Amino acid sequence: MKRRKFIAVSGMLASAWALPKRLFAAAAGSDRLDAKARELVSQMTFDEKIAMMAGKLGFLAPSIPGPYQAVETPGCPRLGIPGIRFADGSRGIRFEGSTCFPAAIARGASWDPALEQRVGEAIGYEGRARGANFFAGVCINVLRHPRWGRSQETFGEDPHHLGRMGVAVIIGAQNHMMACAKHFAGNSIDRSRHYVDIRMDERTLREIYLPHFQDCVNAGVASIMNAYNSLNGEQAGHSKHLLKEILKGEWAFPGFVISDFGRGIKATVPAANAGCDVEMDRRRQYGIKLKLAVAAGQVPMENIDDAVRRQVREQLRFLPLESRKDYDLSKVGGTKHAALSREVEQKAIVLLKNENQALPLERAEIKTIAVIGDLADKLNLGDTGSTWVTPPYAITPLQGITRAAGSEIKIIHHNGLDLEAARQAAKQADAAVVITGITRLDEGEGHDRLGLGLAPKEEDLILAMAEANPRCIVVLEGGGAITMERWRDRPAAIMMAWYPGMEGGNAIADVLFGDINPSGKLPMVFPKSEDQLYPFDNVSKVVEYGYYHGYRYFDRQGLEPAFPFGFGLAYTQYKYANLKLSGKKIGKTGKIIAQVDITNIGARPGEEIAQLYLGYQGSKVERPVKDLKAFAKVYLKPGETGTAQFEVPVEKLAYYDDGSGKWIVEEMEYLVYVGPSSKKESLLSDSFKVV
Ligand code: BGC
């Protein structure tokens, strides 16, 4: 039998090599760039420097919608510094006519950094073609609780996974423009984001809320945007601890920090002295106030020079891209990127349940399909805040299913508002596909979800359709986890399609009909009920974040979720065997290499996402039951066996010691779990010792 080998390495290392050589050299802290930037700053007047430190309305034609989408900094044209031309996004560049990709949370479910890098590349291309040079759509905040309104903008709940996906989109986008990772740090609540003080201990901050930002810094991200919230009593944009000590100090970030728009900083002196380098979207605290603060000796001139030097440095690094003139506007929202959007959604859909082979819908067996639900013929692309993308066209699920069904299969559509009529439609059909979920009215920027379930009328519809037709398939759309206990056992199949992008309808149909074997896995736990989770408080002025959230919390409490982190089914099955470790004893500077054989024992080719978690035996401090340290995607034909290889540097086993402020790798036993999801029973295990 044919065997193949696939390599998965830990986040940071996995990606740094992929940065174009020229930019990587620059990102790695080249003295030449710094020296050049320093020299240019020394030639600037005080007014020029202050001007560079704040945004203003600018560069785009007024036809581009959105109040924030025309923001720029002036640069210093006389010295050849172009300035920042800001573009937002996440599921595409936030300009009219751009390609709309599936939401970042969907892309997180693909667990596919190589694919995400292609998305970043496409987004970067489109932004640059439209005149921007700065992509601010890399949201890597931890999805701490699924009621968070911006869950859709990030990649999931796990820091390792967030780092790998964030780095991938940055590398792709930075082939064309500067990228910015946000929101630094602790922004996982929306309603109170402008005033909430997030409290957490230093260990929680270092181990859970920051590692993925450091991965992005190591991969050469040009910029970081601060969060609106405070952290441990200090506005994030005024925090010397976050910006000076950690980001620019310990991590040696050479790039620049921008404030989140409007209220990202709230006072001139603390922001400028903490290292917030640019105020967005326009001057409120900087500008004249900053000039006065410098004149009064409250902000040292070195801080101004440092802020400007950082911006100049990054602009110099990306200068070769500024002069590239071959961007083709017809590619913006064009067929190539639309095809990529479809491919991404095909790989993002998570099959949660499939009984009695309800899926795929074999064309030869089916004569009539009832497509039910209000969302069946609606575009549900996600939030209309910072991530709003208006693509040239978009395909609804009904359009996609109708196209894929072809002329031999009859499609009956019912919006489900009249339950009795919908029931009749479902009864007549060989299969009933219910398209339901949540929308931008339920979750988005500034507004968190009120609960985790579907609207009661949607649940009633599912129950009725499952009763009317034994082959009832529920397709869910939305950004965060959805609770389903009232109806989960009724329909034969359930799949999570997220906010599926402009080609979403086609991709959903591709999976329903089995033209694509689903491979997505959940980047977050799906709880049975909100009661299983820790509280979500989006009103209080102070909110405490504990060390545990998501699957780590479920493991700790011994709770069984509806669907575990990392879970997803396929139209085939995979068997894991022969977990092997590179050694039983490893030194502190070494790395552990694990290999596992995965066999496709079903009848269809497919892609399996294999995951490696580590557990800790006899630690001095409390450790998670297990946490994700590596993952790999393996493509296997029927009957084929592949070997997935995972590498985890021993330094990644460290915990952060609050007392000494050091990362400590303990000499003790570590458990290695490898398998298809975080569910303990599904994992193979072994152990090794660090000596
Ligand atoms: C959001 C940022 C965004 C900015 C500009 C803010 O309200 O928090 O993520 O980049 O708006 O659109």
XYZ file of C-alpha atoms and ligand atoms in Angstrom:
703
model
C 0.000 0.000 0.000
C 1.174 3.478 -0.800
C 2.415 5.578 2.103
C 3.064 9.256 2.261
C 4.502 11.545 4.855
C 3.167 14.904 5.985
C 4.954 17.284 8.223
C 3.425 19.594 10.792
C 5.559 21.799 12.918
C 4.802 24.239 15.655
C 3.310 27.606 14.607
C 6.127 30.073 14.646
C 8.645 27.827 12.972
C 6.163 26.618 10.402
C 5.793 29.941 8.810
C 8.799 32.146 9.075
C 10.500 30.501 6.133
C 7.623 31.346 3.858
C 8.149 35.104 4.027
C 9.679 36.346 0.779
C 13.412 36.400 1.374
C 13.825 40.108 0.903
C 11.062 41.010 3.339
C 12.061 38.346 5.819
C 15.575 39.706 6.036
C 14.114 43.113 6.696
C 11.621 41.814 9.251
C 14.319 40.011 11.118
C 15.591 43.357 12.331
C 18.007 44.474 9.694
C 20.240 47.238 10.955
C 20.364 48.720 7.497
C 16.657 49.545 7.542
C 16.839 50.925 11.028
C 19.834 53.049 10.169
C 18.148 54.396 7.062
C 14.948 55.113 9.012
C 16.929 56.894 11.715
C 18.683 59.013 9.138
C 15.405 60.015 7.485
C 13.789 60.877 10.814
C 16.753 63.095 11.632
C 15.940 65.107 8.520
C 12.287 65.670 9.475
C 10.889 68.743 11.118
C 8.982 68.450 14.381
C 5.713 69.225 12.565
C 6.339 66.524 9.985
C 6.910 63.977 12.732
C 3.784 64.922 14.658
C 1.742 64.795 11.445
C 2.899 61.239 10.769
C 1.653 60.114 14.143
C -2.071 60.503 13.412
C -4.486 59.429 10.728
C -6.784 61.612 8.651
C -9.461 61.106 6.066
C -7.799 60.506 2.812
C -6.920 58.538 -0.159
C -9.911 56.819 -1.642
C -12.529 58.009 -4.040
C -15.732 59.025 -2.233
C -17.548 56.197 -4.018
C -15.991 53.747 -1.577
C -18.486 53.249 1.236
C -17.688 53.210 4.933
C -16.546 56.079 7.108
C -13.281 54.444 8.118
C -12.188 53.214 4.794
C -10.464 56.328 3.567
C -7.963 56.781 6.358
C -4.326 57.562 5.815
C -1.288 59.029 7.498
C 0.529 61.691 5.506
C 3.977 60.088 5.417
C 6.708 62.480 4.408
C 6.563 62.848 0.624
C 9.606 65.106 0.444
C 11.701 62.239 1.849
C 9.930 59.561 -0.176
C 7.854 58.162 2.723
C 4.407 57.417 1.326
C 2.395 57.104 4.565
C -0.194 54.517 5.569
C -3.228 53.961 3.355
C -5.474 51.919 5.619
C -7.883 49.198 4.525
C -9.923 47.090 6.884
C -11.423 43.704 6.430
C -11.055 40.166 7.538
C -13.248 38.322 5.045
C -11.828 40.474 2.240
C -10.754 44.033 1.680
C -13.453 46.326 2.945
C -14.101 48.101 -0.324
C -16.983 47.733 -2.702
C -16.473 45.014 -5.292
C -13.869 42.987 -3.365
C -13.898 39.224 -3.109
C -15.843 38.124 -0.067
C -14.165 35.122 1.526
C -15.743 33.011 4.238
C -15.427 34.692 7.642
C -12.154 34.155 9.497
C -13.828 31.719 11.885
C -14.738 29.539 8.893
C -11.154 29.705 7.669
C -10.106 28.690 11.171
C -12.229 25.573 10.707
C -10.140 24.646 7.667
C -7.054 24.292 9.894
C -5.163 24.986 6.720
C -2.425 27.633 7.002
C -1.287 27.064 3.410
C -4.789 27.847 2.170
C -5.033 30.818 4.516
C -1.793 32.176 3.108
C -3.409 32.102 -0.353
C -6.387 34.016 1.087
C -4.008 36.593 2.541
C -2.241 36.836 -0.806
C -5.564 37.484 -2.604
C -6.709 40.029 -0.029
C -3.352 41.799 -0.170
C -3.466 41.881 -3.955
C -6.970 43.347 -4.017
C -6.160 45.962 -1.409
C -3.037 47.037 -3.228
C -4.855 47.120 -6.566
C -7.339 49.519 -4.980
C -4.625 51.788 -3.672
C -4.265 50.673 -0.044
C -0.929 49.673 1.459
C -2.021 48.559 4.923
C -4.350 45.651 5.746
C -5.850 45.884 9.216
C -8.058 42.799 9.051
C -5.997 40.278 10.978
C -8.034 39.730 14.126
C -6.433 37.090 16.339
C -8.186 37.659 19.636
C -9.013 34.546 21.606
C -12.596 33.420 21.134
C -13.108 33.115 24.855
C -16.890 32.835 24.905
C -19.158 32.215 21.906
C -21.434 35.103 22.810
C -18.698 37.510 21.768
C -20.121 39.494 18.828
C -16.873 39.381 16.858
C -16.302 35.624 17.177
C -16.599 35.465 13.395
C -13.590 37.759 12.904
C -11.080 35.561 14.647
C -9.890 32.034 13.859
C -10.952 30.261 17.042
C -10.272 29.676 20.711
C -6.806 28.142 20.828
C -3.582 30.224 20.923
C -1.484 27.751 18.901
C -4.110 27.475 16.172
C -4.657 31.264 16.209
C -0.935 31.835 15.774
C -0.619 29.506 12.814
C -3.637 30.937 11.015
C -2.757 34.559 11.824
C 0.797 34.123 10.609
C -0.456 32.531 7.396
C -2.766 35.385 6.407
C -0.077 37.928 7.311
C 2.544 36.235 5.155
C 0.140 36.153 2.212
C -1.034 39.755 2.600
C 2.478 41.078 3.184
C 3.471 39.991 -0.296
C 1.530 43.109 -1.260
C 1.187 45.433 1.692
C 1.770 45.923 5.376
C -0.473 43.889 7.649
C -1.716 44.649 11.131
C -2.640 42.118 13.835
C -5.272 43.177 16.360
C -6.546 43.829 19.042
C -3.680 43.871 21.534
C -4.802 42.518 23.981
C -7.671 40.783 25.707
C -10.481 42.043 23.479
C -13.078 39.253 23.560
C -16.200 41.160 24.572
C -17.845 43.762 22.394
C -20.710 45.626 24.022
C -18.509 47.035 26.791
C -15.277 47.114 24.799
C -14.805 50.867 25.159
C -14.799 50.836 28.944
C -14.291 47.314 30.254
C -11.222 46.559 32.343
C -10.138 42.970 31.686
C -8.360 41.498 34.671
C -6.186 38.443 34.427
C -3.032 37.211 36.069
C 0.258 37.496 34.240
C 0.458 33.770 33.571
C -2.957 33.744 31.871
C -1.946 36.757 29.792
C 1.341 35.196 28.709
C 0.105 31.660 28.055
C -3.391 32.223 26.668
C -3.881 35.770 25.398
C -0.476 36.681 23.962
C 1.434 33.772 22.363
C -0.262 34.110 18.964
C 0.601 37.813 18.845
C 4.212 36.880 19.416
C 3.989 34.341 16.574
C 2.853 37.161 14.272
C 5.677 39.411 15.459
C 8.185 36.636 14.795
C 6.745 36.230 11.312
C 7.377 39.901 10.560
C 3.984 41.586 10.895
C 4.437 45.296 10.190
C 1.966 46.630 12.723
C -0.117 45.848 15.789
C -3.400 47.552 16.698
C -4.173 48.051 20.352
C -7.444 46.986 21.952
C -10.127 49.362 23.202
C -10.369 47.680 26.597
C -8.171 48.184 29.590
C -6.020 45.408 30.917
C -5.465 45.119 34.640
C -6.486 48.698 35.235
C -4.635 50.306 32.354
C -6.002 51.291 28.937
C -4.382 48.813 26.496
C -3.168 51.705 24.317
C -1.542 53.349 27.339
C 0.012 50.182 28.681
C 3.774 50.344 29.036
C 3.666 46.744 30.159
C 1.984 45.546 26.958
C 3.618 47.867 24.456
C 7.045 48.776 25.800
C 7.986 45.890 28.047
C 6.471 42.912 26.242
C 5.879 43.826 22.581
C 8.794 46.126 21.857
C 11.014 44.934 24.697
C 10.921 41.182 25.221
C 9.665 40.376 21.725
C 11.820 43.031 20.046
C 8.993 44.037 17.698
C 10.560 46.458 15.215
C 7.264 47.655 13.668
C 4.706 50.204 14.840
C 1.570 50.232 16.965
C -1.615 51.946 15.841
C -4.545 52.732 18.090
C -7.954 51.266 17.466
C -10.224 53.855 15.898
C -11.649 56.729 17.897
C -11.297 55.678 21.488
C -8.299 53.355 21.236
C -6.347 55.858 23.267
C -7.927 58.280 25.686
C -5.111 60.608 26.722
C -2.072 62.070 25.006
C 0.788 61.643 27.445
C 0.250 58.063 28.645
C -0.349 56.828 25.080
C 2.714 58.531 23.607
C 4.934 57.450 26.485
C 3.689 53.854 26.438
C 4.521 53.435 22.757
C 1.295 53.847 20.829
C 2.957 55.131 17.650
C 0.011 56.239 15.539
C -3.409 57.492 16.563
C -6.268 56.351 14.357
C -8.540 57.192 12.714
C -7.667 60.829 13.193
C -5.998 63.074 15.699
C -7.797 63.532 18.942
C -5.027 62.961 21.489
C -2.067 63.526 19.186
C -1.645 66.483 16.789
C -1.578 69.798 18.642
C -2.032 68.151 22.057
C 1.031 66.031 21.445
C 3.044 69.053 20.369
C 2.127 70.834 23.574
C 2.978 67.773 25.655
C 6.418 67.612 24.070
C 6.921 71.348 24.596
C 5.948 70.933 28.253
C 8.476 68.125 28.660
C 5.761 65.547 29.375
C 6.604 63.432 26.339
C 10.327 63.118 25.596
C 11.418 63.835 22.048
C 13.008 60.348 21.904
C 9.526 58.845 22.108
C 8.384 60.880 19.131
C 11.492 59.905 17.171
C 11.029 56.258 18.065
C 7.376 56.249 16.989
C 8.160 57.893 13.661
C 11.249 55.767 13.052
C 9.177 52.608 13.454
C 6.622 53.739 10.904
C 9.338 54.886 8.505
C 11.188 51.603 8.948
C 8.186 49.529 7.934
C 7.388 51.818 5.057
C 10.947 51.508 3.792
C 10.665 47.751 4.080
C 7.558 47.726 1.922
C 8.727 50.485 -0.426
C 9.576 48.097 -3.280
C 5.900 47.085 -3.350
C 4.768 50.715 -3.526
C 6.347 51.116 -6.912
C 4.821 47.934 -8.345
C 2.477 49.081 -11.081
C 1.199 45.801 -12.498
C -1.859 45.357 -10.296
C -4.831 44.387 -12.408
C -8.148 45.802 -11.191
C -10.103 43.144 -13.057
C -8.747 40.574 -10.610
C -10.509 42.350 -7.738
C -13.579 40.225 -7.066
C -12.666 38.299 -10.225
C -13.047 34.631 -11.094
C -9.753 33.412 -9.673
C -10.357 34.842 -6.233
C -14.011 33.774 -6.303
C -12.838 30.212 -6.992
C -10.490 30.480 -4.018
C -13.376 31.689 -1.872
C -15.343 28.593 -2.882
C -12.412 26.279 -2.170
C -11.977 27.828 1.268
C -15.639 27.285 2.149
C -15.503 23.710 0.870
C -12.734 23.127 3.407
C -14.376 25.145 6.170
C -17.693 23.323 6.404
C -17.813 21.064 9.457
C -19.987 17.968 9.284
C -21.249 17.525 12.840
C -23.644 14.638 12.449
C -24.491 12.192 9.676
C -26.720 9.244 10.467
C -28.012 6.600 8.088
C -25.811 8.044 5.380
C -28.190 10.956 5.001
C -25.300 12.727 3.319
C -24.086 12.955 0.699
C -27.155 13.339 -1.465
C -26.439 10.853 -4.237
C -27.893 12.360 -7.402
C -28.970 8.975 -8.754
C -31.103 8.244 -5.672
C -32.821 11.582 -5.303
C -35.665 13.024 -7.318
C -36.884 15.874 -5.130
C -35.211 18.034 -2.513
C -37.086 20.451 -0.285
C -34.904 23.440 0.557
C -36.452 25.048 3.600
C -35.786 28.153 5.634
C -35.660 31.875 5.556
C -31.898 31.890 5.028
C -32.089 29.535 2.033
C -32.453 32.361 -0.444
C -30.698 35.064 1.555
C -27.113 36.173 1.584
C -25.725 35.767 5.067
C -22.132 36.904 4.735
C -21.490 38.186 8.241
C -21.175 41.427 10.158
C -21.496 44.862 8.625
C -18.932 46.537 10.876
C -15.206 46.737 10.136
C -15.309 43.504 8.158
C -18.077 44.488 5.785
C -17.296 43.384 2.251
C -19.672 43.992 -0.642
C -18.679 41.506 -3.358
C -19.700 41.877 -7.004
C -22.135 38.963 -6.577
C -22.843 36.210 -4.080
C -24.531 32.825 -4.304
C -27.293 31.863 -1.881
C -27.642 28.264 -0.678
C -30.804 27.868 -2.760
C -29.013 29.036 -5.917
C -26.074 26.738 -5.215
C -28.239 23.706 -4.505
C -30.418 24.333 -7.550
C -27.352 24.552 -9.796
C -25.742 21.463 -8.332
C -28.954 19.450 -8.502
C -29.060 19.790 -12.276
C -32.130 19.261 -14.398
C -32.952 15.766 -13.124
C -33.688 16.764 -9.546
C -36.648 18.890 -8.585
C -36.085 21.578 -5.972
C -38.992 22.779 -3.872
C -38.233 25.888 -1.898
C -40.150 27.048 1.147
C -39.122 29.858 3.467
C -40.463 27.974 6.494
C -42.493 30.880 7.829
C -45.713 28.893 7.494
C -44.875 25.684 9.317
C -47.710 23.640 7.876
C -46.863 24.530 4.278
C -43.172 23.815 4.932
C -44.129 20.440 6.388
C -46.049 19.583 3.227
C -43.051 20.544 1.096
C -40.702 18.409 3.219
C -43.051 15.410 3.069
C -43.094 15.402 -0.711
C -39.310 15.346 -1.005
C -36.655 12.620 -0.790
C -34.613 14.907 1.462
C -35.312 18.132 3.346
C -32.439 20.575 3.671
C -33.069 23.244 6.310
C -30.905 26.330 5.989
C -30.884 28.199 9.272
C -28.538 29.903 11.710
C -27.714 33.304 13.047
C -27.008 36.553 11.249
C -25.457 39.976 11.631
C -28.591 40.939 13.561
C -27.619 38.430 16.255
C -23.875 39.105 16.479
C -21.378 41.633 15.269
C -19.112 44.486 16.159
C -20.455 46.347 19.181
C -23.168 43.770 19.854
C -22.725 40.401 21.486
C -25.166 37.535 21.251
C -28.008 37.364 23.732
C -27.887 33.585 23.894
C -26.349 30.614 22.109
C -29.417 28.909 20.674
C -31.244 29.513 17.443
C -34.408 31.592 17.550
C -37.253 29.376 18.904
C -39.091 29.569 15.593
C -36.028 28.188 13.805
C -35.818 25.336 16.307
C -39.536 24.648 15.814
C -38.936 24.550 12.082
C -36.113 22.007 12.436
C -38.237 19.803 14.698
C -41.120 19.920 12.254
C -38.922 19.178 9.242
C -37.183 16.284 10.991
C -40.583 14.833 11.797
C -41.832 15.313 8.240
C -38.800 13.851 6.528
C -36.379 11.255 7.938
C -33.670 12.532 5.648
C -33.593 15.969 7.205
C -30.310 17.845 6.895
C -29.665 21.019 8.859
C -27.194 23.532 7.464
C -26.189 26.114 10.069
C -24.775 29.536 9.315
C -23.171 31.894 11.816
C -19.962 32.886 13.557
C -19.923 31.434 17.061
C -20.961 28.104 18.561
C -24.680 27.314 18.429
C -26.399 25.220 21.092
C -28.737 22.558 19.727
C -29.873 20.347 22.582
C -33.566 20.925 21.935
C -33.286 19.405 18.481
C -29.812 17.872 17.989
C -30.962 14.243 18.053
C -33.773 14.737 15.504
C -32.348 15.556 12.068
C -30.274 12.910 10.332
C -27.435 15.308 9.512
C -26.100 18.648 10.728
C -23.362 20.763 9.213
C -21.851 24.075 10.244
C -21.280 26.326 7.239
C -20.380 29.574 9.107
C -20.611 32.840 7.148
C -19.740 31.165 3.887
C -18.489 33.937 1.601
C -19.611 34.977 -1.877
C -19.430 31.443 -3.276
C -21.000 29.984 -0.140
C -24.116 28.597 -1.834
C -22.010 26.681 -4.328
C -19.654 25.298 -1.689
C -22.531 24.206 0.556
C -24.044 22.371 -2.420
C -20.649 20.821 -3.287
C -20.557 19.239 0.167
C -24.255 18.273 0.264
C -23.961 16.385 -3.018
C -20.636 14.789 -2.132
C -18.676 16.524 -4.867
C -16.474 17.519 -1.952
C -15.764 15.336 1.053
C -16.076 17.588 4.121
C -12.896 18.054 6.132
C -13.430 21.090 8.395
C -13.059 20.756 12.150
C -14.390 23.001 14.909
C -11.934 25.690 16.019
C -13.953 26.036 19.230
C -15.968 23.889 21.578
C -19.709 23.657 20.897
C -21.291 23.420 24.386
C -24.556 21.670 25.111
C -25.857 24.760 26.844
C -24.584 28.103 27.984
C -24.726 26.766 31.559
C -21.717 24.611 30.786
C -19.628 27.740 30.283
C -18.171 30.362 32.590
C -20.193 33.615 32.670
C -20.169 36.098 29.812
C -20.448 39.572 31.268
C -20.614 42.343 28.709
C -21.969 45.027 31.013
C -19.676 45.267 34.032
C -16.775 47.685 34.191
C -14.436 44.977 35.424
C -14.352 41.432 34.090
C -12.051 38.687 35.307
C -10.631 36.243 32.765
C -9.572 32.949 34.298
C -6.838 30.681 33.026
C -9.358 28.237 31.563
C -11.722 28.699 28.671
C -12.971 26.584 25.750
C -11.794 22.974 25.635
C -9.285 23.562 28.424
C -12.203 24.518 30.668
C -14.287 21.529 29.602
C -11.358 19.191 30.281
C -10.741 20.756 33.664
C -14.378 20.512 34.732
C -14.831 17.042 33.233
C -17.714 18.313 31.119
C -18.918 16.733 27.923
C -19.702 19.269 25.214
C -22.152 18.776 22.355
C -19.182 18.725 19.967
C -15.565 18.934 21.095
C -12.882 21.302 19.889
C -11.238 19.929 16.762
C -14.207 17.737 15.859
C -15.579 17.152 12.360
C -16.823 14.169 10.351
C -16.243 13.197 6.736
C -17.880 10.931 4.176
C -15.087 8.502 4.879
C -13.410 7.244 8.079
C -9.820 7.486 9.200
C -7.964 5.082 11.424
C -5.063 6.262 13.557
C -2.309 3.808 14.510
C 1.374 3.489 15.431
C 1.983 6.638 17.410
C 5.765 6.915 17.639
C 7.908 9.438 19.461
C 11.430 10.393 18.503
C 12.608 9.546 22.012
C 11.519 8.853 25.545
C 13.974 11.356 27.009
C 14.555 14.787 25.570
C 16.863 17.595 26.566
C 15.607 21.099 27.309
C 16.775 22.546 24.041
C 15.539 19.710 21.881
C 12.274 18.980 20.181
C 9.866 16.103 20.332
C 8.907 14.556 17.032
C 5.755 12.446 16.933
C 4.560 10.368 14.024
C 1.256 8.662 13.482
C -0.103 6.547 10.649
C -3.506 7.528 9.352
C -5.421 5.257 7.001
C -8.441 6.224 4.972
C -10.650 3.188 5.539
C -13.643 4.557 3.647
C -14.508 4.720 -0.018
C -13.826 8.393 -0.787
C -10.649 10.420 -0.932
C -10.454 12.992 1.804
C -8.382 15.351 3.913
C -7.955 14.613 7.590
C -6.835 17.169 10.158
C -4.721 15.367 12.765
C -4.065 17.071 16.071
C -1.392 16.751 18.727
C -2.080 17.727 22.320
C 0.247 17.605 25.304
C -0.568 16.720 28.887
C 1.560 17.341 31.979
C 2.417 14.834 34.720
C 3.515 16.056 38.112
C 3.969 19.745 37.355
C 4.672 22.128 40.229
C 1.870 24.333 38.988
C -1.620 23.640 37.756
C -1.537 22.800 34.046
C -4.308 22.173 31.528
C -5.378 18.541 31.143
C -4.085 18.916 27.614
C -3.406 21.650 25.089
C -2.936 21.791 21.343
C 0.675 22.027 20.230
C 0.618 20.989 16.560
C -1.700 19.915 13.751
C -1.342 18.553 10.255
C -3.577 18.010 7.269
C -3.259 14.756 5.415
C -4.793 13.987 2.008
C -5.574 10.284 1.600
C -7.120 8.242 -1.162
C -9.352 5.310 -0.197
C -7.195 2.611 1.373
C -4.164 4.847 1.546
C -2.046 5.274 4.677
C -0.094 8.438 5.366
C 2.253 9.345 8.164
C 1.645 12.664 9.846
C 4.650 14.114 11.587
C 4.461 16.713 14.333
C 7.347 18.633 15.803
C 7.133 20.485 19.078
C 10.198 22.351 20.340
C 10.664 21.651 24.043
C 10.525 25.373 24.808
C 6.817 25.170 23.889
C 6.218 23.003 26.978
C 7.071 25.851 29.321
C 4.727 27.540 31.724
C 5.063 31.180 32.658
C 6.203 31.696 36.229
C 4.612 34.838 37.618
C 7.109 35.136 40.448
C 10.322 35.112 38.436
C 8.829 36.432 35.193
C 10.427 33.506 33.366
C 9.261 30.689 31.128
C 10.064 27.395 32.818
C 10.393 24.012 31.165
C 9.982 21.420 33.880
C 11.948 18.214 34.001
C 9.098 15.751 34.228
C 6.858 13.498 32.214
C 4.748 14.826 29.351
C 1.857 12.988 27.750
C 1.414 13.106 24.000
C -2.073 12.694 22.569
C -2.621 12.408 18.849
C -5.907 11.972 17.054
C -8.842 13.407 15.126
C -10.164 15.816 17.791
C -9.683 16.902 21.400
C -12.040 14.159 22.611
C -9.957 12.049 24.953
C -11.402 8.717 23.839
C -10.426 9.388 20.232
C -6.746 9.997 20.986
C -3.714 7.702 20.928
C -1.244 8.453 23.681
C 2.335 8.005 24.739
C 4.719 9.882 26.971
C 8.265 11.202 27.217
C 10.414 12.889 29.787
C 12.270 16.152 29.634
C 15.593 15.686 31.367
C -12.517 48.102 15.174
C -11.229 47.745 14.458
C -11.251 48.319 13.068
C -11.561 49.808 13.099
C -11.659 50.419 11.722
C -12.826 49.585 15.089
O -14.070 49.870 15.644
O -12.440 47.675 16.514
O -11.068 46.354 14.408
O -10.045 48.052 12.400
O -12.792 50.001 13.760
O -12.649 49.862 10.934
